[in-house]
Each structure stands twice: as C-alpha cells, then as structure tokens.
PDB file of N, CA and C in Angstrom:
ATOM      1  N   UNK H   1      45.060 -53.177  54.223  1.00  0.00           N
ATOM      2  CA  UNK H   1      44.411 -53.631  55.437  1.00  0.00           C
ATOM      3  C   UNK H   1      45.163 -53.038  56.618  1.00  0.00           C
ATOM      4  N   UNK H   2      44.095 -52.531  57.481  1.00  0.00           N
ATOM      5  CA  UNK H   2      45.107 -52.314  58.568  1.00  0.00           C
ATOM      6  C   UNK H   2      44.356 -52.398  59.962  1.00  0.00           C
ATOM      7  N   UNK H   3      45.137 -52.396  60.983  1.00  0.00           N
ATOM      8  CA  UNK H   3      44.206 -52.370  62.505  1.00  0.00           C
ATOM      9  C   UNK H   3      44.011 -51.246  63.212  1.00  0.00           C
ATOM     10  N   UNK H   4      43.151 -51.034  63.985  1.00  0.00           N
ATOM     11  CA  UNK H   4      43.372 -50.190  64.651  1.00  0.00           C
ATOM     12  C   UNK H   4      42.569 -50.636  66.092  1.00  0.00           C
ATOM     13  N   UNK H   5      43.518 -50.365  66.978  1.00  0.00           N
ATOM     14  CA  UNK H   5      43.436 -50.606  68.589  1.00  0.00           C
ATOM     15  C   UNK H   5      42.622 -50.199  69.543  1.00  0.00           C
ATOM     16  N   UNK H   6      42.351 -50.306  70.578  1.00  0.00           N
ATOM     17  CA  UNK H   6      41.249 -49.867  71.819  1.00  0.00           C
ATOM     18  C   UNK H   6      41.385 -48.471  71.781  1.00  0.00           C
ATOM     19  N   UNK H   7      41.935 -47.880  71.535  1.00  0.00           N
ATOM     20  CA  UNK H   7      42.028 -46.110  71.645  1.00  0.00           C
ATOM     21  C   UNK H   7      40.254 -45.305  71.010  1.00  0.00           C
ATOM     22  N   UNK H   8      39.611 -44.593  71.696  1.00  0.00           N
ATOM     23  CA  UNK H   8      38.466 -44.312  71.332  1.00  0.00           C
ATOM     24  C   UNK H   8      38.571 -43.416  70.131  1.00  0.00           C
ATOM     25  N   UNK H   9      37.275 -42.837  69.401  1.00  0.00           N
ATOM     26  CA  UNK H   9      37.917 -42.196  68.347  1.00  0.00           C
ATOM     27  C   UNK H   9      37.516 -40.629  68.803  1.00  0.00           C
ATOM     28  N   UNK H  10      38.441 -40.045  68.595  1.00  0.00           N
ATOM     29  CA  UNK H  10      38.955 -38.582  68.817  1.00  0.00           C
ATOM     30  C   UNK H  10      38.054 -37.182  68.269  1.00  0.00           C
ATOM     31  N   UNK H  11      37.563 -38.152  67.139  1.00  0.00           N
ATOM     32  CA  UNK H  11      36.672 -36.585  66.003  1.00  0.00           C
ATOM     33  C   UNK H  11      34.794 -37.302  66.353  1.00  0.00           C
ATOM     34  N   UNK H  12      34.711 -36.268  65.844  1.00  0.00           N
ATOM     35  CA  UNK H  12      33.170 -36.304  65.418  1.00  0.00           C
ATOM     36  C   UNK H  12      32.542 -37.264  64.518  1.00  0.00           C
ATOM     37  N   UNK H  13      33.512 -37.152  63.369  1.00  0.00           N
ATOM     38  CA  UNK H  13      33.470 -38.393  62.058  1.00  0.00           C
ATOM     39  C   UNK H  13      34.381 -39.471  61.625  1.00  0.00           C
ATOM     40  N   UNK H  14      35.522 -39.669  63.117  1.00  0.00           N
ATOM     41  CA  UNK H  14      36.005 -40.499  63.131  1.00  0.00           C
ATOM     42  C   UNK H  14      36.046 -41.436  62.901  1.00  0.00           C
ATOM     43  N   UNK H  15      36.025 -42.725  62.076  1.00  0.00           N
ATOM     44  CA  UNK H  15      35.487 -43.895  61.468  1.00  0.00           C
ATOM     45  C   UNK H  15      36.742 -44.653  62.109  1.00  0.00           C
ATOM     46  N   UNK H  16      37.930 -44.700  62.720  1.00  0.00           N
ATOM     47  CA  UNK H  16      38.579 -45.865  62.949  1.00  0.00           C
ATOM     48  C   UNK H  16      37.933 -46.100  64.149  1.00  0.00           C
ATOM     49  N   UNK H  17      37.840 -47.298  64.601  1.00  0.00           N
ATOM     50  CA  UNK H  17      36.948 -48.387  66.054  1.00  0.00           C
ATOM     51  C   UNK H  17      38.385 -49.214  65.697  1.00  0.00           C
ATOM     52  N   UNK H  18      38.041 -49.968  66.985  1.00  0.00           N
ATOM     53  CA  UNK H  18      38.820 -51.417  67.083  1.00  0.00           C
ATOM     54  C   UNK H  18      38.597 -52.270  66.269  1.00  0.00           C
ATOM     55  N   UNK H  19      39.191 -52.910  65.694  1.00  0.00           N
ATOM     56  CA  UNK H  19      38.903 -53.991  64.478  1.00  0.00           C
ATOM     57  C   UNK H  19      39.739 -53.637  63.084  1.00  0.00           C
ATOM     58  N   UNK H  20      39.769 -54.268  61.950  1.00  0.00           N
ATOM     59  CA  UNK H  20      40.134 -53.667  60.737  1.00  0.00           C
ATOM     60  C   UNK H  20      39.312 -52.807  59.751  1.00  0.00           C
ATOM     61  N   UNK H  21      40.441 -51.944  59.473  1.00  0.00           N
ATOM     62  CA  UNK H  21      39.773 -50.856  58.172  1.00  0.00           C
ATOM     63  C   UNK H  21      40.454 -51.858  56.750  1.00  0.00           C
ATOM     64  N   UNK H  22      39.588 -51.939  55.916  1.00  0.00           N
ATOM     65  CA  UNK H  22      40.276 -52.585  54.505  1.00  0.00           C
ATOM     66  C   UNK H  22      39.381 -51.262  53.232  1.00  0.00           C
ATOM     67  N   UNK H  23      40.579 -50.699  52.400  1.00  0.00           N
ATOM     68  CA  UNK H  23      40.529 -49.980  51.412  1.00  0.00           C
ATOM     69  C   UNK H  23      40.517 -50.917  50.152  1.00  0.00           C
ATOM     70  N   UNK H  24      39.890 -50.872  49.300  1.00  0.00           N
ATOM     71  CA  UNK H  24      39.179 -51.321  48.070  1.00  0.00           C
ATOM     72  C   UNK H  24      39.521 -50.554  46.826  1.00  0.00           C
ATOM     73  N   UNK H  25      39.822 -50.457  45.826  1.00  0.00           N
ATOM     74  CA  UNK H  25      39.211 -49.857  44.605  1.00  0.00           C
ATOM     75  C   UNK H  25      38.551 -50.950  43.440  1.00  0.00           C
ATOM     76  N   UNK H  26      37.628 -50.395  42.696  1.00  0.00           N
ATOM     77  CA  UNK H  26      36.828 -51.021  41.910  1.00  0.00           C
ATOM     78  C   UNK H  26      36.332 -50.906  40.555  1.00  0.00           C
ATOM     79  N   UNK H  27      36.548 -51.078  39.635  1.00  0.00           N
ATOM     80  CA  UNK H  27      36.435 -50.521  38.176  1.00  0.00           C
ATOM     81  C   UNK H  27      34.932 -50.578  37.796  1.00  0.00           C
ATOM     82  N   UNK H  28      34.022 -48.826  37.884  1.00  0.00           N
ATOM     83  CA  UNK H  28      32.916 -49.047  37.322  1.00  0.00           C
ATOM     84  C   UNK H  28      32.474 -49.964  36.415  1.00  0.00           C
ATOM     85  N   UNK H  29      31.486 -50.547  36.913  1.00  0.00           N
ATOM     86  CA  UNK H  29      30.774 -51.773  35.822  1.00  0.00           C
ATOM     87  C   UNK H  29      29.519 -52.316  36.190  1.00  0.00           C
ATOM     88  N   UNK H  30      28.698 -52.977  35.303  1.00  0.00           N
ATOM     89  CA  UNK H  30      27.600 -53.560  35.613  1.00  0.00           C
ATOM     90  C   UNK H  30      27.397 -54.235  37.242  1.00  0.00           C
ATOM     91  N   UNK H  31      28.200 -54.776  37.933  1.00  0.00           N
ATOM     92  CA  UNK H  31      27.767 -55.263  38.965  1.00  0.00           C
ATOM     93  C   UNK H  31      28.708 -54.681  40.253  1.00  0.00           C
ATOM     94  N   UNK H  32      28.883 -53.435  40.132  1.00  0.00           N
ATOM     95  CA  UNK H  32      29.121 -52.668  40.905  1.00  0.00           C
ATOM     96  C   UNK H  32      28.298 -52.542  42.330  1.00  0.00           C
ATOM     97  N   UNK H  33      27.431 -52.305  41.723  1.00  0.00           N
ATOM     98  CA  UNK H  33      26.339 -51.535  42.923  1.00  0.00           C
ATOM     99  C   UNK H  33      25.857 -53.102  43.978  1.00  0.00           C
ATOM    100  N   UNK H  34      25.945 -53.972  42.752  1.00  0.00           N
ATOM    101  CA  UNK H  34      25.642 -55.385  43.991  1.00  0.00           C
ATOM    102  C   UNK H  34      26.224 -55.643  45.020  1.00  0.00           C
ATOM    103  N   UNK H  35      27.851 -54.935  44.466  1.00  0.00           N
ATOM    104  CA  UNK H  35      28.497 -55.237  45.021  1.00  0.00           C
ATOM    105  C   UNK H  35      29.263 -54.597  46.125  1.00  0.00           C
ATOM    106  N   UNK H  36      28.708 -53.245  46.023  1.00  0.00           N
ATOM    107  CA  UNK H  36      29.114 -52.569  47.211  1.00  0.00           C
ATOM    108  C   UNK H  36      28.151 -52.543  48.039  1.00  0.00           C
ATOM    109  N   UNK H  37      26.649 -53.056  47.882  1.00  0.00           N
ATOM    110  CA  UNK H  37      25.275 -53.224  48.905  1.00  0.00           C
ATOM    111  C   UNK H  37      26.060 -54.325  49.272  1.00  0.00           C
ATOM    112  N   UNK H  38      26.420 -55.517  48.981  1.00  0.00           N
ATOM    113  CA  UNK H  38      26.295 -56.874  49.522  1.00  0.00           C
ATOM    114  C   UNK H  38      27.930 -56.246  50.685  1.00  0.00           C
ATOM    115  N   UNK H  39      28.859 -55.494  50.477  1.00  0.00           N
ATOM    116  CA  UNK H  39      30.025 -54.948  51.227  1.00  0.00           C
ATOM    117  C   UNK H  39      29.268 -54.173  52.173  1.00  0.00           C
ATOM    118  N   UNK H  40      28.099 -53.256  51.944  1.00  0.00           N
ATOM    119  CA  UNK H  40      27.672 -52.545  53.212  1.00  0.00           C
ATOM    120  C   UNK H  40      27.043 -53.449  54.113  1.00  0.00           C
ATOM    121  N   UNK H  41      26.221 -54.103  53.937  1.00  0.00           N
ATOM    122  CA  UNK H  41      25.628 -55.728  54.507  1.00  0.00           C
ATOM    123  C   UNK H  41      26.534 -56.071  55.741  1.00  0.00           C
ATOM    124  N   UNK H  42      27.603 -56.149  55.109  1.00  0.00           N
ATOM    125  CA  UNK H  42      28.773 -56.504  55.931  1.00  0.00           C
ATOM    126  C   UNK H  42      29.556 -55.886  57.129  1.00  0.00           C
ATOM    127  N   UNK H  43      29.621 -54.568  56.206  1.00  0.00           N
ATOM    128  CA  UNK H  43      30.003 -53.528  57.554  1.00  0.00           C
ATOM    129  C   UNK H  43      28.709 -53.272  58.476  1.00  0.00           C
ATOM    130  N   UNK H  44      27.826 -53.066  57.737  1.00  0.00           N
ATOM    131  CA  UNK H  44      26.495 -52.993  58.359  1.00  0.00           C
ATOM    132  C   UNK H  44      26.169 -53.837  59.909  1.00  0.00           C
ATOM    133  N   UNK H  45      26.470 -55.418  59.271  1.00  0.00           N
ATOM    134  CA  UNK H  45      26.311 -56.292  60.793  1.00  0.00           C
ATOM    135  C   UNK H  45      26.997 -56.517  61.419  1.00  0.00           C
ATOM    136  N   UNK H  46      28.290 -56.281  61.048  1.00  0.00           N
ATOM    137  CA  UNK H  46      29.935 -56.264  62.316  1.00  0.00           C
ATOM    138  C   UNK H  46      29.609 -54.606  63.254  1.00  0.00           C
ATOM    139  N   UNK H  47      28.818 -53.841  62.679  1.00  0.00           N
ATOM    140  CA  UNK H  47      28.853 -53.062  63.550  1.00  0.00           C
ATOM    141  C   UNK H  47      30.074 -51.926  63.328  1.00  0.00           C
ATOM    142  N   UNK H  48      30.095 -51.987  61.857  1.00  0.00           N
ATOM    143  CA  UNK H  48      31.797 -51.279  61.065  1.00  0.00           C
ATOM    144  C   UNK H  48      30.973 -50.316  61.091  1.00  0.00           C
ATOM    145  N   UNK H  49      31.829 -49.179  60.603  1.00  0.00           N
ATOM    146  CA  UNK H  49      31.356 -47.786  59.987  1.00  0.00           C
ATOM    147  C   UNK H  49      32.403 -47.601  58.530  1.00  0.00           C
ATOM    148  N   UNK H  50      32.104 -46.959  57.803  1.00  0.00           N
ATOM    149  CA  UNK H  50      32.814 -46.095  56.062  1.00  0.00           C
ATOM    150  C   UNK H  50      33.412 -45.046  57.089  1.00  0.00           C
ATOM    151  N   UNK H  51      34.484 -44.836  55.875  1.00  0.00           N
ATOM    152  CA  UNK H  51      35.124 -43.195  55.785  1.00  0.00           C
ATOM    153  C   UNK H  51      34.116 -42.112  54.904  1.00  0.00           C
ATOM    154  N   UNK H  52      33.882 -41.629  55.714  1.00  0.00           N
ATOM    155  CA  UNK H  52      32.864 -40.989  55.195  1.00  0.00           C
ATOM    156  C   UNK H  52      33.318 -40.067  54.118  1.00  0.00           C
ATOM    157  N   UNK H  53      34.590 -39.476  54.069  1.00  0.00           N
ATOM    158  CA  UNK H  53      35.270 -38.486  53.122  1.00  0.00           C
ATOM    159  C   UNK H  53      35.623 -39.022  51.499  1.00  0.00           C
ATOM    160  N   UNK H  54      35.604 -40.842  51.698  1.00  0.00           N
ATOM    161  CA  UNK H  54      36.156 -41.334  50.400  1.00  0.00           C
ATOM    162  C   UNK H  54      35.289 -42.439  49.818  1.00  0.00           C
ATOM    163  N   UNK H  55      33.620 -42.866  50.740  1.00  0.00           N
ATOM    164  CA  UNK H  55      32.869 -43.601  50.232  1.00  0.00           C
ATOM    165  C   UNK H  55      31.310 -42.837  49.757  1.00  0.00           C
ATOM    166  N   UNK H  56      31.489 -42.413  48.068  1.00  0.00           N
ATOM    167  CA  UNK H  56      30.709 -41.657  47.784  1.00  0.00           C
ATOM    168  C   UNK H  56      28.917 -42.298  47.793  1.00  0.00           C
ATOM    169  N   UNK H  57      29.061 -43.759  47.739  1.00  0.00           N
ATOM    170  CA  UNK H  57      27.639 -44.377  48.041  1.00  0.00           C
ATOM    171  C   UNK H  57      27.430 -44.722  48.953  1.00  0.00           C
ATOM    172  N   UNK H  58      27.697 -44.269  50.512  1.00  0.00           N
ATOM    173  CA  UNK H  58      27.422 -44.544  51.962  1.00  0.00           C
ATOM    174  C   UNK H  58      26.030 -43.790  51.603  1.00  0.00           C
ATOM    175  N   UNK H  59      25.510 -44.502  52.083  1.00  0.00           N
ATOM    176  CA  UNK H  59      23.806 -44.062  52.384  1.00  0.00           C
ATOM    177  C   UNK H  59      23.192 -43.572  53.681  1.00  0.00           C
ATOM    178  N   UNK H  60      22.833 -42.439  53.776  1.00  0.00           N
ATOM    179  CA  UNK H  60      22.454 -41.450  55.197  1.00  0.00           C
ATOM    180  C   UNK H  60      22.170 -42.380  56.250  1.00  0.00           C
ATOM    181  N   UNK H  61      21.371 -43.094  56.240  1.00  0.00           N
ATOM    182  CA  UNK H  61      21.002 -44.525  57.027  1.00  0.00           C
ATOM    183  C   UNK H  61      22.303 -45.176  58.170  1.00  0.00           C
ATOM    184  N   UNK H  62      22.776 -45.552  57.278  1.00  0.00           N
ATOM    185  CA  UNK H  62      23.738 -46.213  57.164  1.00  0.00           C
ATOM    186  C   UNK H  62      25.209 -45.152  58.236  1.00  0.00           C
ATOM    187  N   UNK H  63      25.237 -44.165  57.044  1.00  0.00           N
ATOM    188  CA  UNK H  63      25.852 -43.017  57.979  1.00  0.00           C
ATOM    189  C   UNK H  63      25.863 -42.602  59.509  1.00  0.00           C
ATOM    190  N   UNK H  64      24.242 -42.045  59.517  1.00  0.00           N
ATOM    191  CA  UNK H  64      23.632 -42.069  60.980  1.00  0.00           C
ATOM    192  C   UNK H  64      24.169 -43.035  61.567  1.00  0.00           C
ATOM    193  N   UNK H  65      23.898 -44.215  61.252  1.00  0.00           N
ATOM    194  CA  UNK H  65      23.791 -45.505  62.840  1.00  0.00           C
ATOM    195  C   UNK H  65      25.196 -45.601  62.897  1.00  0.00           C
ATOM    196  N   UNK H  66      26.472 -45.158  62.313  1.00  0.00           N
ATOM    197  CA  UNK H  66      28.071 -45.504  62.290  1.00  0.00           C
ATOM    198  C   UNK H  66      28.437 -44.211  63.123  1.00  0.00           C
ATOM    199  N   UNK H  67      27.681 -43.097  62.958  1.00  0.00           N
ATOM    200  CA  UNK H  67      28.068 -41.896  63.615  1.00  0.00           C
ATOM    201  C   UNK H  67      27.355 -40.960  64.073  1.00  0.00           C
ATOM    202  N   UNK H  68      27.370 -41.539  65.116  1.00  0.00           N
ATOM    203  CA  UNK H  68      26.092 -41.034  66.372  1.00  0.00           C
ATOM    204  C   UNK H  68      26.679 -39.793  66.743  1.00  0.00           C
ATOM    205  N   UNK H  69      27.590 -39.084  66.588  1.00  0.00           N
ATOM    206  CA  UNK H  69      27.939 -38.098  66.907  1.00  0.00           C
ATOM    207  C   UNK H  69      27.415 -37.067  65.804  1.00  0.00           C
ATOM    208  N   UNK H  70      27.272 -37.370  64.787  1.00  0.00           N
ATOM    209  CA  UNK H  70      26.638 -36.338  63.693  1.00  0.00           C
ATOM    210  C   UNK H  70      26.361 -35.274  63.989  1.00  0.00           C
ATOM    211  N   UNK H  71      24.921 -35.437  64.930  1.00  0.00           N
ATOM    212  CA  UNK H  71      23.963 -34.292  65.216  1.00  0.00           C
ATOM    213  C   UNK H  71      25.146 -33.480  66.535  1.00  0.00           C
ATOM    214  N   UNK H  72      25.896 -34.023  67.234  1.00  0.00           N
ATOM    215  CA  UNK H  72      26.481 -32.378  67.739  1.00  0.00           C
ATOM    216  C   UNK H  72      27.457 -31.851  66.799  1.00  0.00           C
ATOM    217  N   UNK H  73      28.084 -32.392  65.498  1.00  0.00           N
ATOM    218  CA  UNK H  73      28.490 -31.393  64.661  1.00  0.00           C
ATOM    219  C   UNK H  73      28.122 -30.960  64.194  1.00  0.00           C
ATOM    220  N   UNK H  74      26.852 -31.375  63.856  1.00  0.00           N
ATOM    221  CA  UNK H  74      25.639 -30.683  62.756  1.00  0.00           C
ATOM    222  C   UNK H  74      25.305 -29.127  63.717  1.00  0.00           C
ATOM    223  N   UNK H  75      25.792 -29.246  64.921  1.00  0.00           N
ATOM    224  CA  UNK H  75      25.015 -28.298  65.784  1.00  0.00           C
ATOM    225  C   UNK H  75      26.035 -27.164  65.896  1.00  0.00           C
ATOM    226  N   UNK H  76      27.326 -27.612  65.905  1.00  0.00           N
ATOM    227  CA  UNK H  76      28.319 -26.498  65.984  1.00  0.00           C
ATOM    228  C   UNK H  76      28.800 -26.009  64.662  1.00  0.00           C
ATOM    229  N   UNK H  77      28.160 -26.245  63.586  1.00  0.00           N
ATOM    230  CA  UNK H  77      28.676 -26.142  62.634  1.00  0.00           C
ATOM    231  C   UNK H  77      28.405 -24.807  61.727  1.00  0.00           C
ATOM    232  N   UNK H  78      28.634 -23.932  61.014  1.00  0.00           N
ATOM    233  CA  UNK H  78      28.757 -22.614  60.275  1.00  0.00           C
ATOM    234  C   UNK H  78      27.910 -22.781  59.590  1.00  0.00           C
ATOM    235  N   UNK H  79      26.002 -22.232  59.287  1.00  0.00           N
ATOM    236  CA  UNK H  79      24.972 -22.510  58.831  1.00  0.00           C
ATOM    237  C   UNK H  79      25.194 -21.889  57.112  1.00  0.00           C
ATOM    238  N   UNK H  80      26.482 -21.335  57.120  1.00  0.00           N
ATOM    239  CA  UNK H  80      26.934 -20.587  55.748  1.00  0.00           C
ATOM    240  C   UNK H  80      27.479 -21.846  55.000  1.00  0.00           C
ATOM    241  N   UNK H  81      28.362 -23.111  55.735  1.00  0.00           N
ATOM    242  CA  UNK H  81      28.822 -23.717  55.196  1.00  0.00           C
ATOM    243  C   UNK H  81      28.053 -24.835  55.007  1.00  0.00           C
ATOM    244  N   UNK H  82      28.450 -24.889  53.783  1.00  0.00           N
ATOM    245  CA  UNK H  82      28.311 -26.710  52.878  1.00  0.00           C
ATOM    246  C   UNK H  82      28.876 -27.313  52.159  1.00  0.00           C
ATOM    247  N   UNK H  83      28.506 -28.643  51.982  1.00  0.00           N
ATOM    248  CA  UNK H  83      28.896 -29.594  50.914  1.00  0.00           C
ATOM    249  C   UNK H  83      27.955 -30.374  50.148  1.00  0.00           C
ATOM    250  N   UNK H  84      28.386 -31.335  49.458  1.00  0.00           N
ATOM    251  CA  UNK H  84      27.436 -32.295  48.727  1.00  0.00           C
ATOM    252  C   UNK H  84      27.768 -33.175  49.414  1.00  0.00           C
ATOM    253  N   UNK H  85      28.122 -33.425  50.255  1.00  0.00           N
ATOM    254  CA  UNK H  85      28.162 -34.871  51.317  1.00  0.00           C
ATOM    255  C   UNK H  85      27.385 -34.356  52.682  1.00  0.00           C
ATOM    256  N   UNK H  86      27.383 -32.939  53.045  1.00  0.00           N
ATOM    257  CA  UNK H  86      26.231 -32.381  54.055  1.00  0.00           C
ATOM    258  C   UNK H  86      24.715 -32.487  53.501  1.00  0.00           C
ATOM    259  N   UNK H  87      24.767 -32.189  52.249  1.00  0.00           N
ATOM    260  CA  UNK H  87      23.453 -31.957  51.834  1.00  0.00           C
ATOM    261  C   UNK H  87      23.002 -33.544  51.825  1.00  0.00           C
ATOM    262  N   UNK H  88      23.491 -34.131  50.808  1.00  0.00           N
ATOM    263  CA  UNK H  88      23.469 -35.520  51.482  1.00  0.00           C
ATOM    264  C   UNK H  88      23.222 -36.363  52.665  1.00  0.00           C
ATOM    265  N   UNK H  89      23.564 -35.924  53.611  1.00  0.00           N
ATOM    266  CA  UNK H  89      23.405 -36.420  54.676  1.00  0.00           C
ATOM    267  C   UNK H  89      22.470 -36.001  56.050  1.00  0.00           C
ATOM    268  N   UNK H  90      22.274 -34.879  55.707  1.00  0.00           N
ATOM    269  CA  UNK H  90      21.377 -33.912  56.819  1.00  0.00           C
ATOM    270  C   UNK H  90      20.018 -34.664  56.627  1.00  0.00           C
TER     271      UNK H  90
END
C-alpha cells in the first residue's frame, strides 16, 4: 500500500493521483474474474485508475475514462510501433 500526494501526474499514462495505490497478487482460479470485476467496480467509482503496464484485464473502457490523455500519445506516437496492450487498447 502506498500514498501518493497532490503532485499532478507527469506522463501520459501516469496512473499515480492523490489517494492510495494497493498492489495485489492472486492465484488463478475459478473465481478470479469475479473478483477482479467486483475490484474494478471499485476503482471504477472512487474515480482510481490501474497501472496500465501490470494489469493485464484492464478493459479499454475502463482505460479510456482513467487516461484521458491517451489520444495525445496515441498521436505522437511511431505508427511502426506496437504492442499487445496498444492493440488492445486503440
């Protein structure tokens, strides 16, 4: 768990805001997926955002409304380069 303070965020895909970041791990299993919808729910209505680099089921949706800055990196960005988290998310 940790905090992070009034300082604005610096990057494009910056995910620390004011408030707490809390890191998780979770042992694949049957009620996994409940359980990371009923965790997005959460970040969802505090108005949180994911790390986008280490939460592989953030959903584009979801993505968008945490990082409104997207579309001007999407704009400066090298049309040669990709990922499976761009393709994902575009």
């Amino acid at each position: 768990l940790k905090t992070f303070g009034d300082r604005a965020p610096c990057g494009w895909l910056s995910f620390a805001r004011r408030g707490y970041t809390l890191a998780v791990d979770f042992r694949h299993g049957a009620k996994l997926q409940s359980a990371l919808e009923a965790m997005d729910a959460v970040v969802r209505d505090a108005g949180g955002a994911w790390y986008p680099a280490k939460y592989r089921a953030l959903k584009r949706d979801d993505f968008l409304q945490a990082f409104p800055r997207w579309r001007e990196l999407q704009a400066a960005r090298d049309p040669a380069a990709t990922s499976a988290f761009y393709e994902r998310m575009r």
